[in-house]
């Protein structure tokens, strides 16, 4: 059963074709990596899934229900997806205590929360992402980049999503912090049974976290498959080029073809 | 810490603004009661007097005391100012916020119209509205109020739409917060500060324009009077009694100053102005760098060397913060040295100091800082400048900003051959063409006439490498040269860099946060953390040789194409070791 | 999961296409400069329309009866009716508008209610003085502001002349804040009344120009100098200036070739705003120095509710502003390779 299905989706910005007939699926409880370079259309897909951009054609289904267009059913279905952003510094309102930001996101559940229930939920979520719940009243400025990224993950979880879209979530972080965020995502997926669409330009990171990988270029998916199989035996020339371009620690880069 | 915070809140500007505001309010409230009767007492005997102790500003043609009239006029002047300011701010905020949530077509119509109005001088708008509402105090208040709306609306629109693009607003929308909720919860709180600053600034402008309009005879009409009207009457008699004009003029300037200072005091809590930068620069200048001791001639003379390098910046409270804390680095001819570290490790500053390019407010000290035997801590002689200019190439992270956008690629590549190698323009062009060819830029002759923005990111970076090749480079310093590029382009640029090195025999200092990339490209790797060198390693044997816990942690926590996917990544703890 | 069969492998030969567009752009590609010019001409056309409609509407937006307001309460009903007919206000609004536009196209601005003379004639008589004043002031502004701004930025960045920098910055700040008519009072008090060097008012002799031009120019000059300084500061801090410094070029070359061209766009844009601002600011200064320009006519027309005259002068000021904007845009296209890009 697929948690998220993207079916022949096209996204257009004015004249520009950003996504050109892309189809992919995220099975329940799995992580699908979407890798590609700048301008390949991967962020447009993220925006289309959470409803920030409306696809020009095609359909997107979450748990079998379409999230394209308007209406109560669409809103209901869309609430089951949440987005985590690249830049932890712009992802939190600088004037809103982090707890309030997380509390705000509980609206996405579509239920009414009492004040106490909300506060308890915020504490629970902060604990889940390993932030001291007592710091809920502090402003984002009091937290480091890695901590902020964990808080934005807590905020995404507040919506009780079945599908998480992680859009370049570790690109703005130092290597030492990146590991903690990746570990947290894996832990949450296991504990909460989340399905994750993990978008990144970093093949090594995508490989580490994903069960399946889609390679995107110029708005299209050029290759897709199980992570190990795809990377062991890439069929597409572009995938091979990407693989070759990843530097490996201690192995001298060869440029015979360049 | 607490003391410094308090001092920032109580700047002299803020104190003066507060005192001024209280004084203005007092005069406006009490003025008519205190000076009202004096201001209206006509004394024929005292007509048209000059300034005296009894009448500091003299008297008018009916013998009324001008000083008293100026004090009484404060109330009307300020009330009208506040009224017009309220109209401007309310209109501007509402229009700007509404425009920011309109659908695209309507939004573009509204902002286009605002832009058209903004192209017209503000006084012209005031005159237009005055023509409609007539020459009266209320008419002028409406005219000035409405004439200010477009600029505030544009400001609010710009601020709120830039906020709407921020991720936290997108997150709120994804969570189901509606447009009005977003405005109230996220946009308004975040633009409140700038709005306050602008309210004070608008009040200042409004006050002055009111005076101007009354001065023209289009504002307050007799028998009422505000400062502008008193000024108008005074200037007619400026030869007889200059104070009759200067008095009300002073009142206008002082009141305007109070609003301006209030605006500045509010603004200074939110960032640094030009003056601050100048002050910091001053703090940094004049701190001497250490004396140069020539390095021991144990091996071939290094192409670049720093010893005991320290780089500090003013911290804003008069002190200095050290960001590089005693670094030794020697680059031998032709070798490739990698510097790796996370943000704040001081790696870029070390490289910039190595190139002698740190300028105030940075404070640089070093026991030795040389390039090709030339002491970089002193002003360079002409000959030395030519050697450094020709021998040093820089490649920065963002190739769009490191090339001058206003000059053609050709102009930027022919400069060093012309200035330092004494080539003719034609020779220099030939050299630049050759350099572009080496870095694999097709059609180099044609590309020389192009501007940087007409190049792609990878091509710009290759042009930067080509720039270094136009002379006789001894050292290329590449500071995160591929971080802004895609990995496939990164590989191409690295290949070009390698070829440039082979062709020229230059040494390379390669700076990156990516330890895998550095190890794959360099001979030797220098690991930095918190402004110190942690460890120096052979690039090919990092995994085996790394001793320092920080290096080992860096290596361990980096996922690569062979990481075990079934296990969590090691995480670096606060002390630099893995946990 | 679908894999597109159309996907082609990358070349990897190290030659990316120039200025690779994000995704694939459809439609014909205009030259960026031409596109910029067309956009600006489009905006000019719309602005022109806004100006014509706005001036036309003045009469109709006036609360109450504009003719009664213009002629005063003592005017006979017959006179009011006659004037109304003369102004065409008894016609349907649409008819009035087409007549208005047709008149403008013929160069006919109508007849003043007060003087009964053609508005166009009065404007032709008065406008040259105003324009002379504005253009002279603009020239003085630019000549003064550029060196002051550049020097202030370089000096402040070197950090060696803290006191001078502070004084310059404060003086500029004060000059920006003081409105021209107050500056005029101060200048007259010093140079005319106390020192007796210059005439306090009048027109026709070169010495009559000095105080008005200085009055007009000082504020904008300080403002432009501030803009130039800030722009220069940004430029001096930019990476490409570090690149230029790394070449160890002579300082004058670094500043002249690498820094100056990068402040042109901002300075020109602000310069254009200043010139349009100056045309309107002449109103105040003409009043102070009793200069027979358009300003006096404007003020008399507004206070006397002489609507045809108001329409005429507002139109002339607005057209001057639009003309200045057009010239600035044309210069921008020629000197700035990026003007087309800046707007996206």
Short mmCIF file of C-alpha atoms in Angstrom, two decimals, chain A residues 15-17 20 23-25 32 38-39 212 214 217-218 220-224 236-238 241 257, chain C residues 1-4 6-13 20-30 344:
data_model
loop_
_atom_site.label_atom_id
_atom_site.label_comp_id
_atom_site.label_asym_id
_atom_site.label_seq_id
_atom_site.Cartn_x
_atom_site.Cartn_y
_atom_site.Cartn_z
CA UNK A 15 6.37 29.75 -18.91
CA UNK A 16 8.84 27.51 -17.15
CA UNK A 17 8.25 23.79 -16.99
CA UNK A 20 7.50 17.31 -16.48
CA UNK A 23 5.31 9.66 -11.32
CA UNK A 24 6.57 8.14 -8.10
CA UNK A 25 5.24 6.44 -5.02
CA UNK A 32 12.09 7.22 -0.80
CA UNK A 38 19.59 22.49 -8.59
CA UNK A 39 16.75 23.22 -10.98
CA UNK A 212 14.43 3.46 -2.64
CA UNK A 214 14.59 8.30 -7.68
CA UNK A 217 17.03 15.72 -13.92
CA UNK A 218 15.49 18.60 -15.87
CA UNK A 220 11.95 14.24 -15.15
CA UNK A 221 12.81 11.06 -13.26
CA UNK A 222 15.61 9.42 -15.17
CA UNK A 223 16.00 6.34 -13.03
CA UNK A 224 14.40 4.77 -9.94
CA UNK A 236 21.28 5.70 -16.71
CA UNK A 237 24.33 7.70 -17.78
CA UNK A 238 23.39 10.62 -15.58
CA UNK A 241 27.92 10.56 -13.64
CA UNK A 257 37.54 11.79 -18.61
CA UNK C 1 7.44 3.81 -10.17
CA UNK C 2 7.86 5.13 -13.67
CA UNK C 3 11.19 5.77 -15.29
CA UNK C 4 10.87 8.08 -18.22
CA UNK C 6 12.93 9.81 -22.80
CA UNK C 7 15.61 10.53 -20.23
CA UNK C 8 18.97 10.91 -21.88
CA UNK C 9 22.32 10.47 -20.27
CA UNK C 10 24.43 13.47 -19.44
CA UNK C 11 27.37 14.36 -21.61
CA UNK C 12 29.89 14.98 -18.88
CA UNK C 13 32.30 16.57 -21.31
CA UNK C 20 21.32 26.97 -18.77
CA UNK C 21 17.71 27.87 -18.07
CA UNK C 22 16.02 26.22 -15.11
CA UNK C 23 13.84 23.55 -16.59
CA UNK C 24 12.80 24.37 -20.07
CA UNK C 25 11.49 27.79 -20.97
CA UNK C 26 8.83 28.02 -23.59
CA UNK C 27 8.03 30.94 -25.85
CA UNK C 28 10.24 33.30 -27.80
CA UNK C 29 13.16 34.82 -25.92
CA UNK C 30 13.34 38.60 -26.17
CA UNK C 344 14.00 39.56 -13.12
#
